[in-house]
PDB file of C-alpha atoms in Angstrom:
ATOM      1  CA  MET A 549       0.000   0.000   0.000  1.00  0.00           C
ATOM      2  CA  LYS A 550       1.464   3.305  -1.113  1.00  0.00           C
ATOM      3  CA  SER A 551       1.530   6.253   1.251  1.00  0.00           C
ATOM      4  CA  ILE A 552       1.723   9.995   0.655  1.00  0.00           C
ATOM      5  CA  GLY A 553       3.688  12.694   2.376  1.00  0.00           C
ATOM      6  CA  ARG A 554       2.361  14.322   5.519  1.00  0.00           C
ATOM      7  CA  ARG A 555       2.240  17.731   3.832  1.00  0.00           C
ATOM      8  CA  GLU A 556       0.191  16.385   0.917  1.00  0.00           C
ATOM      9  CA  PHE A 557      -2.275  14.664   3.239  1.00  0.00           C
ATOM     10  CA  LEU A 558      -2.715  17.680   5.478  1.00  0.00           C
ATOM     11  CA  SER A 559      -3.274  19.853   2.422  1.00  0.00           C
ATOM     12  CA  GLY A 560      -6.042  17.552   1.217  1.00  0.00           C
ATOM     13  CA  ALA A 561      -7.566  17.284   4.685  1.00  0.00           C
ATOM     14  CA  ALA A 562      -7.508  21.058   5.025  1.00  0.00           C
ATOM     15  CA  LYS A 563      -9.534  21.405   1.840  1.00  0.00           C
ATOM     16  CA  VAL A 564     -12.137  19.027   3.221  1.00  0.00           C
ATOM     17  CA  ALA A 565     -12.112  20.846   6.567  1.00  0.00           C
ATOM     18  CA  GLY A 566     -12.671  24.061   4.648  1.00  0.00           C
ATOM     19  CA  VAL A 567     -15.879  22.638   3.245  1.00  0.00           C
ATOM     20  CA  VAL A 568     -16.995  21.677   6.743  1.00  0.00           C
ATOM     21  CA  GLY A 569     -16.327  25.195   7.949  1.00  0.00           C
ATOM     22  CA  VAL A 570     -18.650  26.850   5.444  1.00  0.00           C
ATOM     23  CA  GLY A 571     -21.622  26.236   7.729  1.00  0.00           C
ATOM     24  CA  ALA A 572     -20.137  28.513  10.361  1.00  0.00           C
ATOM     25  CA  ALA A 573     -19.423  31.209   7.788  1.00  0.00           C
ATOM     26  CA  TRP A 574     -22.939  31.024   6.330  1.00  0.00           C
ATOM     27  CA  PRO A 575     -25.312  30.720   9.316  1.00  0.00           C
ATOM     28  CA  GLY A 576     -28.315  30.357   7.011  1.00  0.00           C
ATOM     29  CA  LEU A 577     -27.174  26.885   5.961  1.00  0.00           C
ATOM     30  CA  ALA A 578     -28.006  23.899   8.157  1.00  0.00           C
ATOM     31  CA  TRP A 579     -25.243  21.312   8.359  1.00  0.00           C
ATOM     32  CA  ALA A 580     -25.989  17.835   9.641  1.00  0.00           C
ATOM     33  CA  ASP A 581     -25.131  14.222   9.029  1.00  0.00           C
ATOM     34  CA  PRO A 582     -26.802  12.900   5.845  1.00  0.00           C
ATOM     35  CA  LEU A 583     -30.468  11.931   6.294  1.00  0.00           C
ATOM     36  CA  GLY A 584     -30.167  12.874   9.966  1.00  0.00           C
ATOM     37  CA  LEU A 585     -28.500   9.500  10.603  1.00  0.00           C
ATOM     38  CA  PRO A 586     -25.268   8.727  12.464  1.00  0.00           C
ATOM     39  CA  ILE A 587     -22.374   8.221  10.056  1.00  0.00           C
ATOM     40  CA  GLY A 588     -21.202   4.616  10.145  1.00  0.00           C
ATOM     41  CA  ILE A 589     -18.340   2.731   8.545  1.00  0.00           C
ATOM     42  CA  GLN A 590     -18.007  -0.788   7.166  1.00  0.00           C
ATOM     43  CA  LEU A 591     -14.816  -1.943   8.853  1.00  0.00           C
ATOM     44  CA  TYR A 592     -13.645  -3.698   5.682  1.00  0.00           C
ATOM     45  CA  THR A 593     -12.513  -0.167   4.780  1.00  0.00           C
ATOM     46  CA  VAL A 594      -9.794  -0.348   7.440  1.00  0.00           C
ATOM     47  CA  GLY A 595      -9.439  -4.116   7.343  1.00  0.00           C
ATOM     48  CA  SER A 596      -5.644  -4.175   7.595  1.00  0.00           C
ATOM     49  CA  ASP A 597      -5.817  -1.997  10.724  1.00  0.00           C
ATOM     50  CA  ILE A 598      -8.467  -4.266  12.261  1.00  0.00           C
ATOM     51  CA  GLN A 599      -6.314  -7.310  11.515  1.00  0.00           C
ATOM     52  CA  ALA A 600      -3.210  -5.725  13.038  1.00  0.00           C
ATOM     53  CA  ASP A 601      -4.779  -4.314  16.224  1.00  0.00           C
ATOM     54  CA  ALA A 602      -8.569  -4.217  16.362  1.00  0.00           C
ATOM     55  CA  PRO A 603      -8.895  -2.304  19.681  1.00  0.00           C
ATOM     56  CA  ALA A 604      -6.513   0.426  18.479  1.00  0.00           C
ATOM     57  CA  ALA A 605      -8.296   0.689  15.126  1.00  0.00           C
ATOM     58  CA  ILE A 606     -11.671   0.941  16.847  1.00  0.00           C
ATOM     59  CA  ARG A 607     -10.373   3.751  19.071  1.00  0.00           C
ATOM     60  CA  LYS A 608      -9.223   5.652  15.976  1.00  0.00           C
ATOM     61  CA  ILE A 609     -12.588   5.155  14.235  1.00  0.00           C
ATOM     62  CA  SER A 610     -14.376   6.558  17.274  1.00  0.00           C
ATOM     63  CA  ALA A 611     -11.959   9.489  17.513  1.00  0.00           C
ATOM     64  CA  ILE A 612     -12.643  10.398  13.876  1.00  0.00           C
ATOM     65  CA  GLY A 613     -16.307  10.810  14.791  1.00  0.00           C
ATOM     66  CA  TYR A 614     -18.008   7.674  13.514  1.00  0.00           C
ATOM     67  CA  LYS A 615     -20.918   6.538  15.684  1.00  0.00           C
ATOM     68  CA  GLU A 616     -21.754   3.187  14.084  1.00  0.00           C
ATOM     69  CA  VAL A 617     -19.845   0.339  12.487  1.00  0.00           C
ATOM     70  CA  GLU A 618     -20.654  -2.654  10.347  1.00  0.00           C
ATOM     71  CA  THR A 619     -18.318  -5.555  10.980  1.00  0.00           C
ATOM     72  CA  ALA A 620     -16.515  -7.855   8.543  1.00  0.00           C
ATOM     73  CA  GLY A 621     -14.849 -10.301  10.912  1.00  0.00           C
ATOM     74  CA  PHE A 622     -13.101  -9.706  14.232  1.00  0.00           C
ATOM     75  CA  GLY A 623      -9.550  -9.045  13.038  1.00  0.00           C
ATOM     76  CA  SER A 624      -7.000  -9.462  15.830  1.00  0.00           C
ATOM     77  CA  LEU A 625      -9.734 -10.321  18.351  1.00  0.00           C
ATOM     78  CA  LYS A 626     -11.021 -13.848  18.668  1.00  0.00           C
ATOM     79  CA  THR A 627     -14.680 -13.586  19.617  1.00  0.00           C
ATOM     80  CA  ALA A 628     -17.761 -11.478  19.054  1.00  0.00           C
ATOM     81  CA  ALA A 629     -17.859 -10.752  22.791  1.00  0.00           C
ATOM     82  CA  GLU A 630     -14.338  -9.285  22.714  1.00  0.00           C
ATOM     83  CA  PHE A 631     -15.199  -7.193  19.679  1.00  0.00           C
ATOM     84  CA  ARG A 632     -18.423  -5.973  21.296  1.00  0.00           C
ATOM     85  CA  LYS A 633     -16.485  -4.867  24.379  1.00  0.00           C
ATOM     86  CA  ALA A 634     -14.047  -2.865  22.244  1.00  0.00           C
ATOM     87  CA  LEU A 635     -16.986  -1.167  20.524  1.00  0.00           C
ATOM     88  CA  ASP A 636     -18.778  -0.473  23.816  1.00  0.00           C
ATOM     89  CA  ASP A 637     -15.604   0.958  25.358  1.00  0.00           C
ATOM     90  CA  ASN A 638     -15.479   3.494  22.523  1.00  0.00           C
ATOM     91  CA  GLY A 639     -19.168   4.393  22.321  1.00  0.00           C
ATOM     92  CA  LEU A 640     -19.771   2.661  18.985  1.00  0.00           C
ATOM     93  CA  LYS A 641     -22.950   0.845  17.983  1.00  0.00           C
ATOM     94  CA  CYS A 642     -23.015  -2.116  15.598  1.00  0.00           C
ATOM     95  CA  PRO A 643     -26.428  -2.350  13.896  1.00  0.00           C
ATOM     96  CA  SER A 644     -25.242  -4.714  11.144  1.00  0.00           C
ATOM     97  CA  ALA A 645     -22.624  -7.418  10.676  1.00  0.00           C
ATOM     98  CA  HIS A 646     -21.387  -8.927   7.427  1.00  0.00           C
ATOM     99  CA  VAL A 647     -21.133 -12.654   8.040  1.00  0.00           C
ATOM    100  CA  GLY A 648     -20.872 -15.858   6.052  1.00  0.00           C
ATOM    101  CA  PHE A 649     -23.885 -18.153   5.956  1.00  0.00           C
ATOM    102  CA  ASP A 650     -23.585 -21.931   5.932  1.00  0.00           C
ATOM    103  CA  LEU A 651     -27.125 -23.025   5.047  1.00  0.00           C
ATOM    104  CA  ALA A 652     -26.584 -26.294   6.906  1.00  0.00           C
ATOM    105  CA  ASN A 653     -25.491 -24.549  10.120  1.00  0.00           C
ATOM    106  CA  LEU A 654     -26.833 -21.020  10.522  1.00  0.00           C
ATOM    107  CA  GLY A 655     -26.790 -20.955  14.316  1.00  0.00           C
ATOM    108  CA  LYS A 656     -23.139 -19.900  14.808  1.00  0.00           C
ATOM    109  CA  SER A 657     -23.482 -16.903  12.489  1.00  0.00           C
ATOM    110  CA  PHE A 658     -26.596 -15.708  14.297  1.00  0.00           C
ATOM    111  CA  ASP A 659     -24.984 -16.222  17.711  1.00  0.00           C
ATOM    112  CA  ASP A 660     -22.137 -13.890  16.742  1.00  0.00           C
ATOM    113  CA  VAL A 661     -24.470 -11.261  15.281  1.00  0.00           C
ATOM    114  CA  ASN A 662     -26.600 -11.248  18.422  1.00  0.00           C
ATOM    115  CA  ALA A 663     -23.487 -11.038  20.607  1.00  0.00           C
ATOM    116  CA  LEU A 664     -22.486  -7.882  18.716  1.00  0.00           C
ATOM    117  CA  GLY A 665     -25.875  -6.323  19.480  1.00  0.00           C
ATOM    118  CA  CYS A 666     -26.895  -6.091  15.823  1.00  0.00           C
ATOM    119  CA  LYS A 667     -30.310  -5.861  14.233  1.00  0.00           C
ATOM    120  CA  TYR A 668     -29.180  -7.021  10.788  1.00  0.00           C
ATOM    121  CA  ALA A 669     -27.322 -10.182   9.800  1.00  0.00           C
ATOM    122  CA  THR A 670     -26.051  -9.143   6.385  1.00  0.00           C
ATOM    123  CA  SER A 671     -24.547 -11.116   3.534  1.00  0.00           C
ATOM    124  CA  SER A 672     -21.818  -9.206   1.709  1.00  0.00           C
ATOM    125  CA  VAL A 673     -21.844 -11.630  -1.238  1.00  0.00           C
ATOM    126  CA  PRO A 674     -25.112 -13.587  -0.979  1.00  0.00           C
ATOM    127  CA  ARG A 675     -24.391 -15.619  -4.101  1.00  0.00           C
ATOM    128  CA  MET A 676     -21.760 -17.505  -2.117  1.00  0.00           C
ATOM    129  CA  MET A 677     -24.653 -19.301  -0.406  1.00  0.00           C
ATOM    130  CA  ILE A 678     -25.468 -21.200  -3.618  1.00  0.00           C
ATOM    131  CA  MET A 679     -21.906 -21.778  -4.852  1.00  0.00           C
ATOM    132  CA  PRO A 680     -19.928 -25.015  -4.371  1.00  0.00           C
ATOM    133  CA  PRO A 681     -18.006 -24.691  -1.101  1.00  0.00           C
ATOM    134  CA  ILE A 682     -14.276 -23.975  -1.195  1.00  0.00           C
ATOM    135  CA  ASP A 683     -11.630 -23.537   1.476  1.00  0.00           C
ATOM    136  CA  LEU A 684     -10.003 -20.301   0.356  1.00  0.00           C
ATOM    137  CA  THR A 685      -7.201 -20.747   2.896  1.00  0.00           C
ATOM    138  CA  THR A 686      -5.930 -23.930   1.222  1.00  0.00           C
ATOM    139  CA  ALA A 687      -7.028 -23.392  -2.390  1.00  0.00           C
ATOM    140  CA  SER A 688      -4.451 -22.505  -5.018  1.00  0.00           C
ATOM    141  CA  GLU A 689      -4.358 -18.985  -6.427  1.00  0.00           C
ATOM    142  CA  GLU A 690      -5.849 -20.264  -9.681  1.00  0.00           C
ATOM    143  CA  GLN A 691      -8.667 -22.065  -7.822  1.00  0.00           C
ATOM    144  CA  ARG A 692      -9.428 -18.935  -5.816  1.00  0.00           C
ATOM    145  CA  LYS A 693      -9.545 -16.745  -8.931  1.00  0.00           C
ATOM    146  CA  THR A 694     -11.812 -19.195 -10.757  1.00  0.00           C
ATOM    147  CA  TRP A 695     -14.211 -19.525  -7.828  1.00  0.00           C
ATOM    148  CA  LEU A 696     -14.371 -15.801  -7.076  1.00  0.00           C
ATOM    149  CA  GLY A 697     -14.812 -15.074 -10.781  1.00  0.00           C
ATOM    150  CA  SER A 698     -17.837 -17.378 -10.804  1.00  0.00           C
ATOM    151  CA  VAL A 699     -19.283 -15.690  -7.721  1.00  0.00           C
ATOM    152  CA  MET A 700     -19.068 -12.254  -9.358  1.00  0.00           C
ATOM    153  CA  SER A 701     -20.084 -13.313 -12.886  1.00  0.00           C
ATOM    154  CA  PRO A 702     -23.412 -12.106 -14.384  1.00  0.00           C
ATOM    155  CA  MET A 703     -26.440 -13.769 -12.798  1.00  0.00           C
ATOM    156  CA  THR A 704     -29.001 -15.767 -14.770  1.00  0.00           C
ATOM    157  CA  GLU A 705     -32.676 -16.262 -13.959  1.00  0.00           C
ATOM    158  CA  GLU A 706     -31.862 -19.727 -12.591  1.00  0.00           C
ATOM    159  CA  ASP A 707     -29.169 -18.220 -10.356  1.00  0.00           C
ATOM    160  CA  SER A 708     -31.687 -15.645  -9.160  1.00  0.00           C
ATOM    161  CA  LYS A 709     -34.300 -18.290  -8.377  1.00  0.00           C
ATOM    162  CA  ARG A 710     -31.866 -20.429  -6.392  1.00  0.00           C
ATOM    163  CA  LEU A 711     -30.549 -17.408  -4.517  1.00  0.00           C
ATOM    164  CA  ALA A 712     -34.033 -16.109  -3.688  1.00  0.00           C
ATOM    165  CA  ASP A 713     -34.903 -19.520  -2.219  1.00  0.00           C
ATOM    166  CA  ALA A 714     -31.713 -19.479  -0.119  1.00  0.00           C
ATOM    167  CA  MET A 715     -32.342 -15.923   1.049  1.00  0.00           C
ATOM    168  CA  ASN A 716     -35.859 -16.838   2.150  1.00  0.00           C
ATOM    169  CA  LYS A 717     -34.448 -19.749   4.153  1.00  0.00           C
ATOM    170  CA  VAL A 718     -31.871 -17.538   5.859  1.00  0.00           C
ATOM    171  CA  GLY A 719     -34.422 -14.775   6.387  1.00  0.00           C
ATOM    172  CA  ASP A 720     -36.806 -17.143   8.149  1.00  0.00           C
ATOM    173  CA  ALA A 721     -34.042 -18.537  10.357  1.00  0.00           C
ATOM    174  CA  ALA A 722     -32.760 -15.041  11.167  1.00  0.00           C
ATOM    175  CA  SER A 723     -36.242 -13.952  12.211  1.00  0.00           C
ATOM    176  CA  LYS A 724     -36.487 -16.887  14.601  1.00  0.00           C
ATOM    177  CA  ALA A 725     -33.127 -15.800  16.065  1.00  0.00           C
ATOM    178  CA  GLY A 726     -34.451 -12.280  16.671  1.00  0.00           C
ATOM    179  CA  LEU A 727     -32.597 -10.788  13.688  1.00  0.00           C
ATOM    180  CA  THR A 728     -33.331  -9.491  10.201  1.00  0.00           C
ATOM    181  CA  PHE A 729     -31.451 -10.815   7.185  1.00  0.00           C
ATOM    182  CA  ALA A 730     -30.133  -8.267   4.686  1.00  0.00           C
ATOM    183  CA  SER A 731     -28.459  -8.663   1.306  1.00  0.00           C
ATOM    184  CA  HIS A 732     -25.655  -6.446  -0.031  1.00  0.00           C
ATOM    185  CA  ASN A 733     -25.042  -6.024  -3.765  1.00  0.00           C
ATOM    186  CA  HIS A 734     -22.139  -5.876  -6.162  1.00  0.00           C
ATOM    187  CA  THR A 735     -22.560  -5.425  -9.927  1.00  0.00           C
ATOM    188  CA  GLU A 736     -23.610  -9.003 -10.745  1.00  0.00           C
ATOM    189  CA  GLN A 737     -27.047  -8.472  -9.181  1.00  0.00           C
ATOM    190  CA  PHE A 738     -27.851  -5.937 -11.898  1.00  0.00           C
ATOM    191  CA  SER A 739     -27.591  -8.488 -14.696  1.00  0.00           C
ATOM    192  CA  PRO A 740     -30.662  -8.540 -16.990  1.00  0.00           C
ATOM    193  CA  VAL A 741     -33.235 -11.095 -15.811  1.00  0.00           C
ATOM    194  CA  GLY A 742     -36.752 -11.241 -17.265  1.00  0.00           C
ATOM    195  CA  ASN A 743     -38.145  -7.743 -17.657  1.00  0.00           C
ATOM    196  CA  GLY A 744     -35.779  -6.322 -15.054  1.00  0.00           C
ATOM    197  CA  THR A 745     -32.614  -7.348 -13.245  1.00  0.00           C
ATOM    198  CA  ALA A 746     -31.497 -10.094 -10.901  1.00  0.00           C
ATOM    199  CA  PHE A 747     -31.834  -7.530  -8.113  1.00  0.00           C
ATOM    200  CA  ASP A 748     -35.481  -6.922  -9.047  1.00  0.00           C
ATOM    201  CA  TYR A 749     -36.071 -10.678  -9.091  1.00  0.00           C
ATOM    202  CA  LEU A 750     -34.573 -11.091  -5.624  1.00  0.00           C
ATOM    203  CA  VAL A 751     -36.723  -8.300  -4.216  1.00  0.00           C
ATOM    204  CA  ASP A 752     -39.881  -9.644  -5.849  1.00  0.00           C
ATOM    205  CA  HIS A 753     -39.330 -13.270  -4.817  1.00  0.00           C
ATOM    206  CA  THR A 754     -38.235 -12.883  -1.199  1.00  0.00           C
ATOM    207  CA  ASP A 755     -40.319 -12.366   1.931  1.00  0.00           C
ATOM    208  CA  PRO A 756     -40.752  -8.593   2.456  1.00  0.00           C
ATOM    209  CA  LYS A 757     -40.806  -9.064   6.219  1.00  0.00           C
ATOM    210  CA  ASN A 758     -37.737 -11.272   6.604  1.00  0.00           C
ATOM    211  CA  VAL A 759     -35.444 -10.122   3.780  1.00  0.00           C
ATOM    212  CA  LYS A 760     -34.166  -6.553   3.475  1.00  0.00           C
ATOM    213  CA  PHE A 761     -31.494  -4.982   1.282  1.00  0.00           C
ATOM    214  CA  GLU A 762     -28.362  -2.909   1.667  1.00  0.00           C
ATOM    215  CA  ILE A 763     -27.696  -0.920  -1.502  1.00  0.00           C
ATOM    216  CA  ASP A 764     -24.029  -0.394  -2.287  1.00  0.00           C
ATOM    217  CA  CYS A 765     -24.318   2.976  -4.004  1.00  0.00           C
ATOM    218  CA  GLY A 766     -20.886   2.680  -5.567  1.00  0.00           C
ATOM    219  CA  TRP A 767     -21.388  -0.699  -7.214  1.00  0.00           C
ATOM    220  CA  ALA A 768     -24.937   0.191  -8.289  1.00  0.00           C
ATOM    221  CA  THR A 769     -23.516   3.274 -10.008  1.00  0.00           C
ATOM    222  CA  VAL A 770     -20.828   1.203 -11.742  1.00  0.00           C
ATOM    223  CA  ALA A 771     -23.585  -1.114 -13.003  1.00  0.00           C
ATOM    224  CA  GLY A 772     -25.383   1.881 -14.539  1.00  0.00           C
ATOM    225  CA  PHE A 773     -28.168   2.339 -11.991  1.00  0.00           C
ATOM    226  CA  LYS A 774     -29.104   5.286  -9.780  1.00  0.00           C
ATOM    227  CA  PRO A 775     -29.245   4.199  -6.124  1.00  0.00           C
ATOM    228  CA  ALA A 776     -32.091   6.594  -5.294  1.00  0.00           C
ATOM    229  CA  ASP A 777     -34.197   5.085  -8.089  1.00  0.00           C
ATOM    230  CA  LEU A 778     -33.641   1.607  -6.649  1.00  0.00           C
ATOM    231  CA  VAL A 779     -34.797   2.748  -3.216  1.00  0.00           C
ATOM    232  CA  LYS A 780     -37.890   4.417  -4.706  1.00  0.00           C
ATOM    233  CA  LYS A 781     -38.695   1.352  -6.829  1.00  0.00           C
ATOM    234  CA  HIS A 782     -38.603  -1.015  -3.862  1.00  0.00           C
ATOM    235  CA  PRO A 783     -40.168   0.871  -0.923  1.00  0.00           C
ATOM    236  CA  ASP A 784     -39.605  -0.553   2.549  1.00  0.00           C
ATOM    237  CA  ARG A 785     -37.102  -3.151   1.297  1.00  0.00           C
ATOM    238  CA  VAL A 786     -33.906  -1.088   1.312  1.00  0.00           C
ATOM    239  CA  LYS A 787     -32.855  -0.278   4.881  1.00  0.00           C
ATOM    240  CA  MET A 788     -29.125   0.438   4.607  1.00  0.00           C
ATOM    241  CA  LEU A 789     -26.722   2.128   2.203  1.00  0.00           C
ATOM    242  CA  HIS A 790     -23.039   1.649   1.546  1.00  0.00           C
ATOM    243  CA  ILE A 791     -21.494   5.018   0.794  1.00  0.00           C
ATOM    244  CA  LYS A 792     -18.762   4.255  -1.736  1.00  0.00           C
ATOM    245  CA  ASP A 793     -17.065   6.274  -4.458  1.00  0.00           C
ATOM    246  CA  PHE A 794     -14.968   5.437  -7.505  1.00  0.00           C
ATOM    247  CA  LEU A 795     -12.608   7.298  -9.766  1.00  0.00           C
ATOM    248  CA  PRO A 796     -13.863   7.688 -13.371  1.00  0.00           C
ATOM    249  CA  PHE A 797     -14.178   4.248 -14.950  1.00  0.00           C
ATOM    250  CA  PRO A 798     -14.669   2.976 -18.517  1.00  0.00           C
ATOM    251  CA  LYS A 799     -17.824   1.361 -19.835  1.00  0.00           C
ATOM    252  CA  GLY A 800     -17.996  -2.309 -18.952  1.00  0.00           C
ATOM    253  CA  ALA A 801     -16.422  -1.982 -15.502  1.00  0.00           C
ATOM    254  CA  SER A 802     -17.684  -4.463 -12.906  1.00  0.00           C
ATOM    255  CA  THR A 803     -16.828  -6.085  -9.599  1.00  0.00           C
ATOM    256  CA  GLY A 804     -15.489  -9.341 -11.008  1.00  0.00           C
ATOM    257  CA  GLY A 805     -14.659  -8.609 -14.643  1.00  0.00           C
ATOM    258  CA  PRO A 806     -11.354  -7.644 -16.244  1.00  0.00           C
ATOM    259  CA  ILE A 807     -12.131  -3.931 -15.801  1.00  0.00           C
ATOM    260  CA  ARG A 808     -12.471  -3.165 -12.096  1.00  0.00           C
ATOM    261  CA  PRO A 809     -12.874   0.495 -11.095  1.00  0.00           C
ATOM    262  CA  LYS A 810     -10.546   2.087  -8.561  1.00  0.00           C
ATOM    263  CA  GLY A 811     -11.958   3.335  -5.285  1.00  0.00           C
ATOM    264  CA  SER A 812     -11.668   6.909  -4.109  1.00  0.00           C
ATOM    265  CA  GLU A 813     -12.432   8.963  -1.042  1.00  0.00           C
ATOM    266  CA  ILE A 814     -16.097   9.976  -0.800  1.00  0.00           C
ATOM    267  CA  GLY A 815     -16.744  13.130  -2.803  1.00  0.00           C
ATOM    268  CA  GLN A 816     -13.554  12.712  -4.825  1.00  0.00           C
ATOM    269  CA  GLY A 817     -15.028  10.366  -7.432  1.00  0.00           C
ATOM    270  CA  VAL A 818     -18.009  10.094  -9.759  1.00  0.00           C
ATOM    271  CA  VAL A 819     -20.843   9.119  -7.387  1.00  0.00           C
ATOM    272  CA  ASN A 820     -23.179  12.060  -6.701  1.00  0.00           C
ATOM    273  CA  TYR A 821     -24.092  11.758  -3.033  1.00  0.00           C
ATOM    274  CA  LYS A 822     -25.906  15.059  -2.786  1.00  0.00           C
ATOM    275  CA  GLU A 823     -28.326  13.738  -5.414  1.00  0.00           C
ATOM    276  CA  ILE A 824     -28.574  10.324  -3.765  1.00  0.00           C
ATOM    277  CA  PHE A 825     -29.324  11.656  -0.286  1.00  0.00           C
ATOM    278  CA  ALA A 826     -31.913  14.078  -1.666  1.00  0.00           C
ATOM    279  CA  GLY A 827     -33.579  11.204  -3.521  1.00  0.00           C
ATOM    280  CA  VAL A 828     -33.774   8.755  -0.609  1.00  0.00           C
ATOM    281  CA  LYS A 829     -34.683  11.218   2.136  1.00  0.00           C
ATOM    282  CA  GLY A 830     -37.787  10.104   4.014  1.00  0.00           C
ATOM    283  CA  ARG A 831     -37.802   6.665   2.368  1.00  0.00           C
ATOM    284  CA  GLY A 832     -36.975   4.448   5.326  1.00  0.00           C
ATOM    285  CA  ILE A 833     -33.183   4.261   5.254  1.00  0.00           C
ATOM    286  CA  GLU A 834     -32.009   3.349   8.763  1.00  0.00           C
ATOM    287  CA  HIS A 835     -28.218   3.206   8.499  1.00  0.00           C
ATOM    288  CA  ILE A 836     -25.428   4.465   6.242  1.00  0.00           C
ATOM    289  CA  PHE A 837     -21.929   3.000   6.174  1.00  0.00           C
ATOM    290  CA  VAL A 838     -18.853   4.399   4.466  1.00  0.00           C
ATOM    291  CA  GLU A 839     -17.022   1.674   2.575  1.00  0.00           C
ATOM    292  CA  GLN A 840     -13.955   2.453   0.500  1.00  0.00           C
ATOM    293  CA  GLU A 841     -12.357   0.048  -1.936  1.00  0.00           C
ATOM    294  CA  GLY A 842      -8.589  -0.208  -2.215  1.00  0.00           C
ATOM    295  CA  PRO A 843      -5.936   0.162  -3.345  1.00  0.00           C
ATOM    296  CA  TYR A 844      -5.244   3.220  -1.194  1.00  0.00           C
ATOM    297  CA  ALA A 845      -2.933   5.068  -3.561  1.00  0.00           C
ATOM    298  CA  ARG A 846      -3.332   8.566  -2.142  1.00  0.00           C
ATOM    299  CA  MET A 847      -3.296   7.966   1.607  1.00  0.00           C
ATOM    300  CA  PRO A 848      -3.492   5.113   4.138  1.00  0.00           C
ATOM    301  CA  ALA A 849      -6.901   3.585   4.808  1.00  0.00           C
ATOM    302  CA  MET A 850      -7.446   5.166   8.233  1.00  0.00           C
ATOM    303  CA  GLN A 851      -6.678   8.641   6.902  1.00  0.00           C
ATOM    304  CA  ALA A 852      -9.023   7.991   3.981  1.00  0.00           C
ATOM    305  CA  ALA A 853     -11.721   7.030   6.500  1.00  0.00           C
ATOM    306  CA  GLU A 854     -11.232  10.426   8.159  1.00  0.00           C
ATOM    307  CA  VAL A 855     -11.523  12.282   4.841  1.00  0.00           C
ATOM    308  CA  ASP A 856     -14.675  10.272   4.047  1.00  0.00           C
ATOM    309  CA  TYR A 857     -16.218  11.189   7.397  1.00  0.00           C
ATOM    310  CA  LYS A 858     -15.431  14.883   7.089  1.00  0.00           C
ATOM    311  CA  TYR A 859     -16.952  15.069   3.623  1.00  0.00           C
ATOM    312  CA  LEU A 860     -20.215  13.439   4.717  1.00  0.00           C
ATOM    313  CA  HIS A 861     -20.402  15.395   7.970  1.00  0.00           C
ATOM    314  CA  GLY A 862     -20.068  18.592   5.940  1.00  0.00           C
ATOM    315  CA  LEU A 863     -23.004  17.978   3.609  1.00  0.00           C
ATOM    316  CA  PRO A 864     -26.093  20.195   4.091  1.00  0.00           C
ATOM    317  CA  GLY A 865     -28.769  18.532   6.201  1.00  0.00           C
TER     318      GLY A 865
END
């Protein structure tokens, strides 16, 4: 991971801080967190920091100003209880956790999510639930690439049907465990299926009570869709947003294809968050989580997380 000089980073941070300061200069403008919600972060964004020293990384996230997190594993800690304590010690809430789902043994996943104090048990890549199992820790590099390529390849109607059935099963089990299942998207869910997309099929063929959705605004934009339109089209199904940005990308870019877009700090790329927040306001969104994709070419991940926070905190309310 490349780093940048301290002077260059402080210069960029100062520009962002300047935007935040406009509210004080212009008292007529109201500045607040987007949608009136606490700003959260998907901890995948700072995954290397979490792996190295989770308690220290959590302290830094809290110091930046984040109020909520969405987990993606426990990093250097061993249990959900240990991770929950680190969050509690730093005043952070965890309304959602990204976890893996073994359809034959869902109990362990739900136990961890409940231990974290979450409402949502969320699948980052739900299609994995219907793929042949693989041990990524022992698989060869070629096997890993082939399997992951299949996971992220365009979805067919048959894929969509099988996945909807699996999501209904997990949603029912989650409900019985006192949780709500949610599904996160990449670009493959926007493959054409029937008269719409695989995403539309999943929404239409899953239980509205037990299955909710987390729109990744960045990947939806890469796929050619406007996140606000997706929220409006499927009222009461989309409860969370991933706030992600990308540098300009060519046509045909996708999550798993040969052309993968490069992530950027929020507000520094092509995703129009002022438009998105205006479009989804009052439409039932409960949580928003910053998630930045690597590689971090301009600054380390934790500093990028701070720039992301300052940009969002400075948007008009």
